[in-house]
Amino acid sequence: MIIYHLILLLTTFVVFCQSFEGVVPKYDQNLQSSEAAPIVAIGNKFFNSKTGEQFFIKGIAYQRSRREGEVFDRTKEPPYVDSLADTTTCLRDLENLIELGVNVVRVYSIDPNANHDACMKAFSREGIYVLADLSESETSINRDSPAWDVTLYNRYTAVVDALHKYDNVLGFFAGNEVTNSVDNTNAAPFVRAAIRDVKKYITLSGFRKIPVGYASNDDPEIRKDIANYFVCENSDSRCSGADFFGINTYEWCGYSTYATSGYRELTYEFNQYPIPVFFSEYGCNTINPRPFTEIETLYGSTMTKVWSGGIAYEYFEEVNRYGVVKENLDGSITKLEDFDYLKHRLNSVNPQGISMEDQKSLEPIVVGCLEQTGSWKASTKLPPKPDQGKCECLWYNSTCISEDYSIFDKLCPEGYCEEVIGDGINGVYGRFSDCEAKQRLSYAIGQYYADKGDKDEQYCQAKHVLLGSPPNKLADGRTCKEILAFNPQLKEVVRYSNGTKNSTIYHNSTGGRTNNNLTFSKASSSGTSIQVHMVSFVFSCLLIYVSILFMT
């Protein structure tokens, strides 16, 4: 009888443990045993989560570009090179990265469909972390026509899905120099919205809390404003701030000094910054070879009180001549003079910081939002989270398809784009401003037709396509009828289908927008799985209770 009860208790324990499988984030066991423990951001510093020691970035930009004339299949390969997916290249370069003394590489383009296991595991074993940009050259927030839309959201979250399991992912950049002058400060709200939604996605997916931040250019005219914008808190911007802030700065050239380079002013400006700040790029090349004398100062006792290190630009020699190695046609590597200078400087510094426990005892720094000025015009009211279901419904109700985006320049001045564009200065975002560009263009053309009549088809021409009826249910479980349901504040807009008029799309005449919150399949399934686990948990408790009864 005792053996029976022991077996029953053991079975109960197994069921109990399995009941929570899937609630706790899953990680590859081989990856968990890596030497590179996750880095965490606490206050304005990074720390090794295992040792509790402050972590200083001694990094290099690691992004190979396609060579001029390089042939590749656009139907099968992306237009960029994923430096962490090419095993031959990354394992070849690992020896040089170790020799340089770097502990972080910044990668600007990630292929979310590629396998990164070999490179990431090899880097992890050597204590090398990765800072990855979520965008790529053809899918990023456009500073001249900013939007935070479904295409970008899917791209950014796909990169998170591809890399989150690696403990040596230090963080993600949601943007790089998107706002780079007084002329495009209106783009900043879209980047901050991206940070907000990616952070929320990481949380809802049950992933490790990986920091998400921004890399800014070093423009003295807006530097203070943009630094404030990504960390400030008010009623419109809570929970959307960056976890770290990088500055691409090239102020120190040759044999400069702390005072004459501008580093002193930078350090003073960021003295009370609430999150980790570091140089996301550095390495002025007006003097060659570059002596990298700034490294001694950057990792010295004065600057390490404020700065968490920096990333030298860059590993591969390109046409801009910032590289420390040259890749030959046969795939071999030739070290340039800059390599030895950088190696000497990085290996000679040993920055000292504070412990994680001491940092936790400090009061957090809270920063209020600055008012808009003549040079800084960015609303703290952010664009909504992209709603894929809503945009699918819009697409099914489209009158035509066109990819001639110059049509926007003709239709928008006439008032046909209110619902498809966002205003980052005033914080006003059209109801369909989060949809893909082709969907937004189709809607604007549809508005034009509704106003002018079906005889004027100059914008569709041969591209006029009827998309037919939407499915009964979308992937997220909603129906287009629910999403585009009639609202007294919406005015009817004509849709043309098979020559008849249907009133299935509505336009917000007041400039507002409906609240269509998309529940993505991952988050939805998580909620369902939690309910299942709760049922299993209750069942486990009943088994324990029955076991106790038998034993007594």
C-alpha positions as a printed Julia matrix, in Angstrom:
552×3 Matrix{Float64}:
   0.0    0.0     0.0
   2.83   2.4     0.84
   4.45   1.76   -2.55
   1.08   2.43   -4.2
   0.81   5.78   -2.43
   4.38   6.71   -3.35
   3.66   5.97   -7.01
   0.47   8.01   -6.79
   2.32  10.93   -5.21
   5.06  10.74   -7.84
   2.45  10.73  -10.61
   0.76  13.71   -8.97
   4.06  15.58   -8.82
   4.74  14.95  -12.52
   1.25  16.14  -13.49
   1.72  19.19  -11.28
   5.0   20.11  -13.0
   3.58  19.49  -16.46
   0.62  21.7   -15.68
   2.91  24.74  -15.82
   4.82  23.69  -18.9
   4.44  26.46  -21.45
   3.67  29.18  -18.86
   7.35  29.57  -17.99
   9.45  30.67  -21.0
  11.22  27.77  -22.67
  14.88  27.97  -23.55
  17.21  25.6   -25.33
  19.11  23.74  -22.61
  22.37  24.05  -24.48
  21.88  27.79  -24.72
  21.09  28.12  -21.02
  24.37  26.51  -20.08
  26.34  29.14  -22.0
  28.95  31.23  -20.22
  27.31  34.52  -21.2
  24.7   35.16  -18.52
  21.95  37.62  -19.49
  22.71  41.3   -19.03
  20.08  43.35  -17.19
  19.47  47.09  -17.11
  18.93  48.5   -13.61
  18.64  52.25  -13.32
  21.26  53.8   -15.57
  23.65  50.85  -15.66
  24.02  47.35  -17.11
  24.81  44.35  -14.91
  25.75  40.73  -15.36
  22.73  38.9   -13.92
  24.9   36.06  -12.62
  27.86  37.84  -11.05
  26.16  41.14  -10.19
  29.09  43.07  -11.66
  28.51  46.21  -13.71
  28.79  45.51  -17.43
  30.65  47.88  -19.73
  30.25  47.54  -23.5
  33.56  47.06  -25.32
  32.05  46.54  -28.73
  32.44  46.75  -32.46
  29.92  47.12  -35.3
  29.82  43.77  -37.09
  27.88  44.07  -40.34
  29.19  42.81  -43.65
  27.69  44.45  -46.73
  27.24  42.82  -50.08
  30.22  43.49  -52.31
  29.76  45.58  -55.42
  28.55  43.31  -58.18
  27.85  40.43  -55.8
  25.23  38.12  -57.3
  22.45  36.76  -55.11
  18.92  35.48  -55.6
  16.43  38.13  -54.46
  13.64  35.56  -54.5
  15.44  33.44  -51.9
  17.82  35.81  -50.12
  17.28  39.18  -48.45
  19.03  42.24  -49.89
  21.26  42.43  -46.79
  23.77  40.06  -45.21
  22.94  38.54  -41.83
  26.33  38.41  -40.13
  25.06  36.01  -37.45
  23.6   33.47  -39.89
  26.72  32.89  -42.02
  28.5   30.27  -39.92
  31.65  30.24  -42.02
  32.08  33.99  -41.69
  31.24  34.4   -38.01
  33.43  31.48  -36.87
  36.27  32.81  -39.01
  35.94  36.25  -37.43
  35.46  35.04  -33.86
  39.2   34.6   -33.35
  39.79  38.22  -34.39
  36.98  39.49  -32.16
  38.53  37.7   -29.19
  41.93  39.16  -30.07
  40.43  42.65  -30.23
  39.05  42.23  -26.72
  35.44  43.02  -27.58
  32.51  41.71  -25.54
  29.68  43.06  -27.75
  28.97  43.12  -31.48
  26.32  45.34  -33.01
  24.51  43.77  -35.97
  22.35  46.03  -38.15
  20.39  43.47  -40.19
  18.94  40.17  -38.99
  17.19  37.62  -41.2
  14.4   36.31  -38.93
  14.03  33.19  -41.09
  17.67  32.15  -40.75
  19.26  29.86  -38.17
  21.6   31.66  -35.78
  22.45  28.81  -33.4
  26.06  28.18  -34.45
  27.19  31.82  -34.36
  25.26  32.76  -31.23
  26.48  29.71  -29.27
  30.08  30.27  -30.34
  29.93  33.95  -29.39
  28.26  33.1   -26.09
  30.99  30.64  -25.11
  33.5   33.47  -25.51
  31.42  35.96  -23.53
  30.44  38.03  -26.58
  26.99  39.64  -26.55
  24.85  40.94  -29.39
  23.04  44.24  -29.85
  20.71  43.8   -32.82
  18.8   46.37  -34.84
  15.18  45.32  -35.41
  14.93  47.08  -38.75
  16.78  46.53  -42.0
  17.54  48.86  -44.88
  14.25  48.31  -46.72
  11.99  47.87  -43.68
  12.47  50.68  -41.2
  10.75  53.83  -39.99
  11.18  56.43  -42.73
  12.14  59.77  -41.2
  10.7   61.68  -44.18
   7.32  59.9   -44.1
   7.17  58.2   -40.7
   4.71  55.44  -39.87
   4.45  52.63  -37.34
   2.51  50.07  -39.31
   1.72  46.36  -39.61
   4.68  45.68  -41.9
   7.17  47.16  -39.44
   5.52  45.53  -36.44
   5.7   42.11  -38.06
   9.33  42.66  -39.04
  10.41  43.83  -35.58
   8.61  41.07  -33.68
   9.93  38.45  -36.12
  13.49  39.46  -35.2
  12.57  39.19  -31.51
  11.15  35.71  -32.16
  14.38  34.69  -33.89
  16.8   35.9   -31.2
  15.02  35.96  -27.84
  16.16  32.45  -26.85
  19.84  33.41  -26.77
  21.05  34.57  -23.37
  23.8   36.64  -24.99
  21.35  38.99  -26.7
  22.07  42.21  -24.81
  19.28  44.22  -26.42
  17.44  45.46  -29.48
  17.59  48.82  -31.26
  14.12  49.96  -32.38
  15.63  52.73  -34.49
  18.9   54.23  -35.66
  19.15  57.97  -36.3
  15.52  58.15  -37.41
  15.22  61.71  -36.15
  18.52  63.26  -37.18
  17.72  66.98  -37.57
  15.23  69.68  -36.61
  13.37  68.93  -39.84
  12.18  65.44  -38.85
  11.59  65.48  -35.09
   7.99  64.46  -35.9
   9.33  60.93  -36.57
  10.27  60.37  -32.91
   6.74  59.35  -31.72
   6.71  56.48  -34.21
  10.01  55.11  -32.88
   8.84  55.41  -29.3
   5.63  53.57  -30.24
   7.81  50.81  -31.7
   9.73  50.56  -28.42
   6.45  50.39  -26.48
   4.95  47.65  -28.64
   8.09  45.52  -28.87
   8.52  45.64  -25.08
   4.88  44.66  -24.65
   5.28  41.85  -27.19
   8.28  40.47  -25.29
   6.3   40.51  -22.05
   3.12  38.95  -23.45
   5.16  36.26  -25.21
   6.74  35.21  -21.93
  10.27  35.92  -23.16
  13.17  37.06  -21.04
  13.04  40.8   -20.38
  15.41  41.89  -23.14
  16.15  45.66  -23.16
  14.87  47.69  -26.11
  16.39  51.06  -26.92
  17.32  53.64  -29.53
  20.51  54.86  -31.26
  20.63  58.6   -31.91
  22.91  60.79  -33.94
  24.98  63.43  -32.15
  23.32  66.71  -33.15
  23.9   69.41  -30.48
  20.79  71.31  -31.6
  18.36  68.5   -30.7
  20.54  66.16  -28.62
  19.09  67.21  -25.29
  15.5   67.11  -26.57
  15.71  63.68  -28.16
  17.49  62.2   -25.14
  14.7   63.53  -22.93
  11.97  62.35  -25.3
  12.84  58.66  -25.1
  12.87  58.5   -21.3
  10.4   61.16  -20.14
   7.16  60.24  -18.41
   3.74  61.85  -18.5
   0.15  60.64  -18.9
   0.66  59.92  -22.62
   4.03  58.19  -22.47
   4.05  55.82  -19.5
   5.51  52.34  -20.06
   6.82  53.28  -23.51
  10.27  54.61  -22.65
  13.54  53.17  -23.92
  15.53  50.75  -21.76
  18.84  52.17  -23.01
  20.03  55.03  -25.2
  22.92  55.02  -27.65
  24.65  57.94  -29.34
  26.53  57.61  -32.62
  29.27  60.15  -31.97
  32.4   60.96  -33.93
  33.52  64.05  -32.0
  36.89  62.67  -30.87
  39.3   62.61  -33.8
  42.94  61.54  -33.61
  44.76  62.71  -30.49
  42.03  64.83  -28.96
  41.23  65.32  -25.27
  38.28  65.02  -22.9
  37.77  68.8   -22.95
  38.42  69.64  -26.59
  36.55  66.67  -28.11
  33.15  67.51  -26.69
  33.12  64.46  -24.4
  33.02  66.7   -21.34
  29.83  68.42  -22.53
  28.25  65.06  -23.4
  29.07  63.65  -19.97
  27.65  66.69  -18.25
  24.39  66.48  -20.26
  23.84  62.81  -19.41
  24.99  62.96  -15.8
  21.5   62.29  -14.42
  20.15  60.13  -17.24
  17.77  57.44  -15.91
  18.77  54.56  -18.22
  22.1   53.17  -19.48
  23.71  55.38  -22.1
  26.66  54.45  -24.31
  28.31  55.28  -27.61
  26.44  53.14  -30.14
  29.09  54.13  -32.71
  32.42  55.92  -32.37
  35.71  56.15  -34.27
  36.31  59.32  -36.28
  38.51  58.54  -39.31
  39.75  61.96  -40.37
  43.19  60.77  -39.22
  44.47  57.42  -40.5
  45.34  55.03  -39.09
  42.99  55.78  -36.22
  44.8   55.8   -32.84
  41.56  55.29  -30.83
  42.91  57.43  -28.0
  39.33  58.12  -26.86
  39.11  54.61  -25.41
  41.3   55.4   -22.42
  39.03  58.33  -21.54
  35.74  56.56  -22.32
  36.58  53.74  -19.9
  38.29  55.98  -17.34
  36.93  56.81  -13.89
  35.31  60.1   -14.96
  33.2   58.84  -17.84
  32.31  55.4   -16.45
  30.22  57.07  -13.76
  27.85  58.07  -16.6
  28.66  55.96  -19.66
  28.42  52.2   -20.15
  31.11  51.98  -22.82
  30.83  52.07  -26.59
  30.88  50.34  -29.96
  33.76  51.04  -32.35
  32.74  51.51  -35.98
  33.39  49.06  -37.64
  34.84  45.58  -38.26
  34.61  45.22  -42.07
  36.32  47.72  -44.36
  33.74  49.3   -46.7
  33.93  52.2   -49.13
  33.67  54.66  -46.22
  37.0   53.31  -44.87
  36.0   52.73  -41.23
  36.97  49.04  -41.09
  39.69  47.33  -39.08
  39.91  44.29  -41.39
  39.59  43.79  -45.13
  37.76  40.78  -46.52
  39.56  39.4   -49.58
  37.88  37.83  -52.59
  38.98  34.36  -51.5
  37.23  34.81  -48.14
  40.37  35.4   -46.12
  40.85  38.38  -43.8
  43.63  40.96  -43.83
  44.09  42.98  -40.64
  44.49  46.71  -41.22
  46.55  49.11  -39.12
  43.43  50.21  -37.25
  43.06  46.64  -35.95
  46.24  46.76  -33.9
  45.48  50.22  -32.49
  41.97  49.18  -31.44
  43.25  45.89  -30.01
  45.89  47.65  -27.94
  43.47  50.25  -26.56
  40.6   47.87  -25.71
  42.85  45.33  -24.01
  44.56  48.0   -21.91
  41.42  49.3   -20.18
  39.65  47.71  -17.22
  36.67  49.9   -16.26
  35.48  49.71  -12.66
  31.84  50.07  -11.66
  29.46  49.47   -8.78
  27.66  46.31   -7.74
  24.12  45.46   -8.73
  23.04  45.52   -5.07
  24.43  49.03   -4.58
  22.63  50.18   -7.71
  19.33  48.74   -6.46
  19.61  50.79   -3.29
  19.62  54.06   -5.26
  16.46  56.03   -5.91
  15.3   55.75   -9.55
  15.58  58.91  -11.63
  12.29  60.15  -13.11
  12.4   62.65  -15.98
   9.51  64.87  -17.02
   8.76  65.66  -20.67
  10.02  68.91  -22.16
   7.66  71.21  -24.0
   7.78  71.54  -27.77
  10.0   74.31  -29.08
  10.88  75.8   -32.43
  13.52  73.12  -32.97
  11.8   70.21  -31.22
   8.31  69.24  -32.36
   7.31  65.75  -31.29
   4.08  64.84  -29.53
   4.16  62.58  -26.47
   0.88  61.1   -27.72
   2.03  58.04  -29.62
   0.61  56.16  -32.62
  -1.59  53.14  -31.8
  -0.36  49.59  -31.87
  -0.74  48.26  -35.47
  -3.95  46.27  -35.84
  -3.45  43.58  -38.45
  -7.06  42.37  -38.38
  -8.43  45.83  -39.04
  -6.02  46.31  -41.92
  -6.98  42.95  -43.43
 -10.6   44.07  -43.42
  -9.64  47.34  -45.04
  -7.78  45.39  -47.71
 -10.75  43.15  -48.48
 -12.88  46.26  -48.89
 -10.4   48.01  -51.18
 -11.48  49.28  -54.58
  -8.11  48.85  -56.24
  -4.48  47.96  -55.76
  -1.67  50.28  -56.7
   1.97  50.5   -55.65
   2.58  53.89  -57.23
   3.1   55.77  -53.99
   3.58  59.06  -55.78
  -0.24  59.11  -55.9
  -0.14  60.13  -52.22
   1.44  63.41  -53.3
  -1.59  64.09  -55.49
  -4.37  62.91  -53.19
  -3.19  64.07  -49.76
  -3.16  67.82  -50.52
  -6.79  67.41  -51.63
  -7.79  65.93  -48.26
  -8.1   62.24  -49.16
  -5.44  61.0   -46.73
  -6.76  62.04  -43.32
  -7.4   58.48  -42.23
  -4.14  56.99  -43.53
  -1.44  59.34  -42.26
  -0.13  60.18  -38.8
   0.83  63.57  -37.45
   3.71  63.15  -35.02
   3.74  66.83  -34.14
   0.14  67.14  -32.97
  -0.33  63.5   -31.98
  -3.2   62.85  -34.4
  -3.18  59.49  -36.16
  -5.61  58.41  -38.85
  -7.71  55.31  -38.22
  -5.82  53.36  -40.88
  -2.41  55.0   -40.46
  -1.1   51.75  -38.98
  -1.88  49.69  -42.09
   0.58  48.72  -44.82
   1.47  51.4   -47.34
  -0.38  49.65  -50.18
  -3.48  49.34  -48.0
  -3.35  53.0   -47.06
  -2.9   54.01  -50.68
  -5.84  51.85  -51.74
  -8.04  53.49  -49.11
  -7.03  56.99  -50.22
  -7.84  56.12  -53.83
 -11.16  54.69  -52.69
 -11.97  57.98  -50.96
 -11.16  59.78  -54.19
 -13.5   57.51  -56.18
 -16.28  57.91  -53.64
 -16.03  61.64  -54.12
 -15.46  61.8   -57.88
 -17.53  58.81  -58.97
 -16.64  55.55  -60.65
 -16.01  57.11  -64.07
 -12.66  58.53  -63.0
 -10.25  55.6   -62.77
  -6.99  57.39  -63.54
  -5.21  56.07  -60.45
  -6.08  52.4   -60.78
  -5.8   52.04  -64.54
  -4.86  48.43  -65.35
  -4.15  47.69  -61.69
  -7.83  47.86  -60.75
  -8.56  44.65  -58.84
 -11.64  43.5   -56.98
 -10.54  41.61  -53.9
 -13.85  39.91  -53.22
 -15.53  39.18  -49.9
 -13.6   38.79  -46.64
 -13.49  35.41  -44.87
 -16.04  34.62  -42.18
 -13.35  35.04  -39.54
  -9.88  36.54  -39.55
  -6.83  34.84  -38.07
  -7.38  36.6   -34.74
 -10.99  35.39  -34.48
 -12.73  38.67  -35.26
 -14.94  39.42  -38.24
 -14.76  42.42  -40.51
 -18.35  43.2   -39.6
 -17.28  43.59  -35.99
 -14.23  45.64  -36.84
 -15.93  47.97  -39.3
 -19.26  48.04  -37.44
 -21.35  51.17  -37.88
 -20.58  53.96  -35.45
 -22.75  57.11  -35.21
 -19.56  59.19  -35.43
 -18.58  57.55  -38.72
 -19.99  58.67  -42.01
 -20.73  56.21  -44.77
 -18.27  55.87  -47.6
 -19.11  54.16  -50.87
 -17.35  50.94  -51.84
 -17.51  49.74  -55.42
 -17.75  46.01  -55.96
 -18.87  44.4   -59.2
 -20.39  47.67  -60.3
 -22.68  48.05  -57.27
 -22.33  50.35  -54.29
 -21.96  48.89  -50.83
 -21.65  50.75  -47.56
 -19.17  48.55  -45.73
 -16.4   51.04  -45.05
 -16.95  54.01  -42.79
 -14.94  57.15  -42.44
 -14.45  59.05  -39.2
 -15.6   62.53  -40.03
 -14.28  63.99  -36.76
 -10.68  62.96  -37.31
 -10.74  60.52  -34.41
 -10.19  56.79  -34.61
 -11.9   53.71  -33.33
 -10.17  51.54  -30.77
  -9.46  48.24  -32.49
  -7.11  46.24  -30.31
  -5.76  43.21  -32.08
  -5.24  40.15  -29.96
  -2.39  38.36  -31.7
  -2.41  34.6   -31.91
   0.61  34.27  -29.62
  -0.95  36.33  -26.84
  -4.33  34.7   -27.39
  -2.91  31.21  -27.2
  -1.02  32.18  -24.07
  -4.26  33.15  -22.4
  -5.86  29.88  -23.45
  -2.87  27.88  -22.28
  -2.96  29.55  -18.87
  -6.59  28.48  -18.48
  -5.64  24.91  -19.4
  -2.78  24.98  -16.94
  -5.08  26.21  -14.19
  -7.39  23.26  -14.83
  -4.4   20.92  -14.65
  -3.3   22.6   -11.43
  -6.71  22.06   -9.82
  -6.63  18.42  -10.96
  -3.2   18.04   -9.39
  -4.48  19.42   -6.1
  -7.35  16.91   -6.15
  -4.89  14.08   -6.72
  -2.82  15.25   -3.75
  -5.94  15.41   -1.6
  -6.97  11.87   -2.61
  -3.46  10.64   -1.89
  -3.56  12.06    1.62
  -6.92  10.41    2.25
  -5.56   7.01    1.22
  -2.43   7.4     3.32
  -4.46   8.27    6.4
